Amino acid sequence: MSHLISPSILAADFANLQKEAEMLDKSSADWFHIDVMDGVFVPNISFGMPVIKAIRKFTKKPFDVHLMIVEPDKYIKDFKAAGTDILTVHYEACPHLHRTIQAIKAEGMKAGVSLNPHTNVNVLEDIIHELDLVLIMSVNPGFGGQSFIENTYTKIKKLKKLILETNSNAQIEIDGGVTTENARKLIDAGANVLVAGSFVFKSTHPTETIAQLKNV
Ligand code: DX5
Ligand code: ZN
């Protein structure tokens, strides 16, 4: 299967979200990447369920929701109700990760776990077979437009090895500083899904930029 592109609406024009959602819907984007930040787990606040619900009306494409929040268990049902298809929580925010993953799946969503740049992929050894997705942060979470951390390639290869050894079906998603410059190298290292925020939305022709990322 060829790789998937999940543009991050964090970099979209929030005053024109309907237009931005319709653009993504018509583009070759596979998923919508939706970053939820609480100002506690990360030093920034983005948006929550009402915004997700509002854009759900404009597309049937899967919503790939990346929670950068503490205590995500409290809101799993709400994110499902808002229209989430894939719900990703941070390893660093979940002391009872196994329970959290079961709760996400019980709501009928796909379950993902995200790792901060300093978190070793080996921490997933005993949960990887339960996961649909692992999101490797290639920048420190909290803001768009940061530069890509090169150690990400090594992490992808390690994670790919772990996935193969355990017969896991988890997809590998990369988030932060993704461009057409590094996309091919990320895919060759083992990535299946690429998130791109500013590279897409700050470009002159976002639809074409998405197509370029899809065709690298
Ligand atoms: C960062 C978010 C990313 C962000 C990526 O905390 O998780 O999804 O939108 O933005 P770019 O592609 O601009 O690095
Ligand atoms: Zn994200």
Short mmCIF file of C-alpha atoms and ligand atoms in Angstrom, two decimals:
data_model
loop_
_atom_site.label_atom_id
_atom_site.label_comp_id
_atom_site.label_asym_id
_atom_site.label_seq_id
_atom_site.Cartn_x
_atom_site.Cartn_y
_atom_site.Cartn_z
CA MET A 1 0.00 0.00 0.00
CA SER A 2 1.31 3.43 -0.84
CA HIS A 3 1.76 5.96 1.94
CA LEU A 4 -1.02 8.19 3.27
CA ILE A 5 -1.03 11.97 3.70
CA SER A 6 -2.73 13.57 6.69
CA PRO A 7 -2.58 17.39 6.46
CA SER A 8 -2.68 19.10 9.85
CA ILE A 9 -5.43 21.69 10.13
CA LEU A 10 -3.45 23.38 12.91
CA ALA A 11 -1.85 25.41 10.10
CA ALA A 12 -5.17 26.15 8.34
CA ASP A 13 -6.96 29.50 8.30
CA PHE A 14 -9.25 29.19 11.32
CA ALA A 15 -11.44 32.03 10.08
CA ASN A 16 -12.20 29.97 6.97
CA LEU A 17 -12.34 26.42 8.25
CA GLN A 18 -15.21 25.41 5.99
CA LYS A 19 -13.24 26.46 2.91
CA GLU A 20 -10.10 24.70 4.20
CA ALA A 21 -12.04 21.50 4.98
CA GLU A 22 -13.64 21.50 1.53
CA MET A 23 -10.22 22.01 -0.06
CA LEU A 24 -8.81 19.00 1.82
CA ASP A 25 -11.89 16.97 0.97
CA LYS A 26 -11.34 17.53 -2.76
CA SER A 27 -7.56 17.05 -2.55
CA SER A 28 -5.61 13.79 -2.54
CA ALA A 29 -5.28 13.97 1.27
CA ASP A 30 -6.19 10.63 2.84
CA TRP A 31 -6.97 11.78 6.38
CA PHE A 32 -7.50 15.04 8.29
CA HIS A 33 -4.89 15.44 11.07
CA ILE A 34 -6.47 17.31 13.97
CA ASP A 35 -4.24 18.54 16.83
CA VAL A 36 -5.91 19.03 20.20
CA MET A 37 -3.74 20.84 22.80
CA ASP A 38 -4.66 21.61 26.40
CA GLY A 39 -1.99 24.07 27.57
CA VAL A 40 -0.93 21.54 30.24
CA PHE A 41 0.65 18.60 28.43
CA VAL A 42 2.02 21.05 25.86
CA PRO A 43 2.64 24.80 26.20
CA ASN A 44 -0.10 25.76 23.74
CA ILE A 45 -3.90 25.59 23.42
CA SER A 46 -5.52 24.80 20.06
CA PHE A 47 -9.20 23.72 19.89
CA GLY A 48 -11.49 20.91 20.99
CA MET A 49 -14.59 18.88 20.17
CA PRO A 50 -16.89 21.69 18.93
CA VAL A 51 -14.43 22.57 16.16
CA ILE A 52 -14.04 18.91 15.15
CA LYS A 53 -17.83 18.54 15.06
CA ALA A 54 -18.14 21.67 12.91
CA ILE A 55 -15.77 20.47 10.19
CA ARG A 56 -17.15 16.90 10.25
CA LYS A 57 -20.03 18.19 8.10
CA PHE A 58 -17.75 18.95 5.16
CA THR A 59 -16.00 15.62 4.58
CA LYS A 60 -16.30 11.88 4.94
CA LYS A 61 -12.52 11.40 5.08
CA PRO A 62 -11.16 9.83 8.30
CA PHE A 63 -10.42 12.19 11.20
CA ASP A 64 -7.00 11.44 12.67
CA VAL A 65 -7.16 13.17 16.05
CA HIS A 66 -3.88 13.75 17.90
CA LEU A 67 -4.50 14.45 21.58
CA MET A 68 -1.77 16.46 23.28
CA ILE A 69 -3.67 16.54 26.56
CA VAL A 70 -3.42 15.09 30.06
CA GLU A 71 -6.10 12.64 31.25
CA PRO A 72 -7.42 11.81 27.77
CA ASP A 73 -9.58 9.00 29.23
CA LYS A 74 -12.08 11.60 30.42
CA TYR A 75 -12.93 12.64 26.86
CA ILE A 76 -12.79 9.45 24.77
CA LYS A 77 -16.58 9.26 24.30
CA ASP A 78 -16.73 12.98 23.45
CA PHE A 79 -14.12 12.65 20.73
CA LYS A 80 -16.03 9.71 19.26
CA ALA A 81 -19.24 11.76 19.31
CA ALA A 82 -17.45 14.66 17.57
CA GLY A 83 -16.60 12.39 14.63
CA THR A 84 -13.17 10.93 15.36
CA ASP A 85 -12.06 7.81 13.48
CA ILE A 86 -8.52 7.38 14.80
CA LEU A 87 -7.72 8.63 18.30
CA THR A 88 -4.07 9.00 19.31
CA VAL A 89 -2.93 9.66 22.87
CA HIS A 90 0.56 10.44 24.14
CA TYR A 91 2.55 7.70 25.87
CA GLU A 92 3.91 10.39 28.23
CA ALA A 93 0.36 11.41 29.30
CA CYS A 94 -1.04 7.93 30.03
CA PRO A 95 -0.02 6.07 33.20
CA HIS A 96 -2.57 3.31 32.37
CA LEU A 97 -1.98 3.14 28.64
CA HIS A 98 -3.41 -0.37 28.18
CA ARG A 99 -6.71 0.69 29.73
CA THR A 100 -6.81 3.86 27.64
CA ILE A 101 -6.24 1.90 24.41
CA GLN A 102 -9.01 -0.57 25.31
CA ALA A 103 -11.39 2.30 26.02
CA ILE A 104 -10.67 3.91 22.62
CA LYS A 105 -11.29 0.61 20.82
CA ALA A 106 -14.46 -0.03 22.82
CA GLU A 107 -15.87 3.16 21.27
CA GLY A 108 -15.21 1.73 17.80
CA MET A 109 -12.26 3.99 17.00
CA LYS A 110 -8.78 3.00 15.87
CA ALA A 111 -6.23 3.51 18.64
CA GLY A 112 -2.88 5.25 18.32
CA VAL A 113 -0.02 6.14 20.65
CA SER A 114 2.32 9.05 20.11
CA LEU A 115 5.93 9.27 21.30
CA ASN A 116 7.76 12.49 22.08
CA PRO A 117 11.20 12.90 20.46
CA HIS A 118 13.02 11.70 23.61
CA THR A 119 10.85 8.62 24.19
CA ASN A 120 12.39 5.31 23.10
CA VAL A 121 10.21 3.09 20.88
CA ASN A 122 11.00 0.12 23.15
CA VAL A 123 8.46 1.39 25.71
CA LEU A 124 5.79 0.10 23.32
CA GLU A 125 7.07 -3.50 23.36
CA ASP A 126 4.20 -4.79 25.52
CA ILE A 127 1.39 -2.85 23.85
CA ILE A 128 2.37 -2.73 20.18
CA HIS A 129 0.16 -5.72 19.20
CA GLU A 130 -2.89 -3.76 20.47
CA LEU A 131 -2.17 -0.62 18.45
CA ASP A 132 -3.49 0.50 15.06
CA LEU A 133 -1.04 3.39 14.85
CA VAL A 134 2.15 4.75 16.35
CA LEU A 135 2.75 8.47 15.83
CA ILE A 136 6.41 9.43 16.08
CA MET A 137 6.82 13.12 16.88
CA SER A 138 9.58 14.52 14.69
CA VAL A 139 9.42 17.87 16.54
CA ASN A 140 8.53 18.65 20.16
CA PRO A 141 4.72 18.74 20.31
CA GLY A 142 2.90 22.03 20.76
CA PHE A 143 3.55 24.13 17.69
CA GLY A 144 3.56 23.92 13.91
CA GLY A 145 6.40 25.15 11.74
CA GLN A 146 9.34 23.72 13.74
CA SER A 147 12.35 22.02 12.21
CA PHE A 148 12.50 18.28 11.74
CA ILE A 149 14.60 16.21 14.19
CA GLU A 150 16.98 13.96 12.23
CA ASN A 151 17.02 11.14 14.82
CA THR A 152 13.49 10.32 13.60
CA TYR A 153 14.83 8.02 10.86
CA THR A 154 16.55 5.80 13.44
CA LYS A 155 13.36 5.65 15.50
CA ILE A 156 11.25 4.67 12.49
CA LYS A 157 13.61 1.80 11.66
CA LYS A 158 13.58 0.55 15.28
CA LEU A 159 9.79 0.75 15.40
CA LYS A 160 9.42 -1.02 12.06
CA LYS A 161 11.58 -3.87 13.41
CA LEU A 162 9.43 -4.11 16.55
CA ILE A 163 6.24 -4.17 14.45
CA LEU A 164 7.54 -6.96 12.23
CA GLU A 165 8.83 -9.02 15.17
CA THR A 166 5.49 -8.85 16.97
CA ASN A 167 3.24 -9.26 13.89
CA SER A 168 1.58 -5.98 14.82
CA ASN A 169 -0.66 -4.20 12.29
CA ALA A 170 0.31 -0.76 13.58
CA GLN A 171 0.92 1.94 10.99
CA ILE A 172 3.79 4.37 11.49
CA GLU A 173 2.83 8.05 11.29
CA ILE A 174 5.35 10.93 11.32
CA ASP A 175 4.39 14.36 12.59
CA GLY A 176 6.42 17.59 12.48
CA GLY A 177 8.57 19.30 9.89
CA VAL A 178 7.53 17.01 7.04
CA THR A 179 8.20 18.37 3.53
CA THR A 180 8.81 16.99 0.04
CA GLU A 181 12.53 17.13 0.97
CA ASN A 182 12.30 14.43 3.66
CA ALA A 183 9.10 12.55 2.69
CA ARG A 184 10.75 9.90 0.48
CA LYS A 185 13.44 9.18 3.07
CA LEU A 186 10.77 8.81 5.79
CA ILE A 187 8.78 6.35 3.67
CA ASP A 188 11.92 4.37 2.81
CA ALA A 189 12.71 4.14 6.53
CA GLY A 190 9.26 2.58 7.13
CA ALA A 191 6.73 5.40 7.58
CA ASN A 192 3.18 4.75 6.33
CA VAL A 193 1.46 8.07 7.11
CA LEU A 194 2.91 11.58 6.82
CA VAL A 195 1.43 14.58 8.62
CA ALA A 196 2.15 18.01 7.15
CA GLY A 197 0.89 21.32 8.50
CA SER A 198 2.71 24.46 7.48
CA PHE A 199 4.28 22.87 4.40
CA VAL A 200 0.76 22.37 3.01
CA PHE A 201 -1.19 25.37 4.29
CA LYS A 202 1.52 28.01 3.87
CA SER A 203 2.20 26.93 0.30
CA THR A 204 0.80 28.84 -2.69
CA HIS A 205 -1.26 25.86 -3.90
CA PRO A 206 -2.09 23.54 -0.98
CA THR A 207 -3.89 21.02 -3.21
CA GLU A 208 -0.82 20.68 -5.42
CA THR A 209 1.47 20.44 -2.40
CA ILE A 210 -0.63 17.57 -1.04
CA ALA A 211 -0.42 15.84 -4.43
CA GLN A 212 3.37 16.30 -4.42
CA LEU A 213 3.64 14.73 -0.97
CA LYS A 214 1.43 11.87 -2.15
CA ASN A 215 3.59 11.29 -5.24
CA VAL A 216 7.11 11.55 -3.78
C1 DX5 B 1 2.70 19.70 16.55
C2 DX5 B 1 1.54 19.01 15.88
C3 DX5 B 1 1.70 18.84 14.42
C4 DX5 B 1 1.82 20.12 13.64
C5 DX5 B 1 2.78 19.85 12.51
O1 DX5 B 1 2.57 19.60 17.92
O2 DX5 B 1 1.34 17.72 16.42
O3 DX5 B 1 0.66 18.03 13.86
O4 DX5 B 1 0.62 20.61 13.13
O5 DX5 B 1 3.07 21.04 11.89
P1 DX5 B 1 4.26 21.19 10.85
O6 DX5 B 1 3.97 20.23 9.72
O7 DX5 B 1 4.14 22.62 10.47
O8 DX5 B 1 5.54 20.85 11.56
ZN ZN B 2 -0.09 16.36 15.35
#
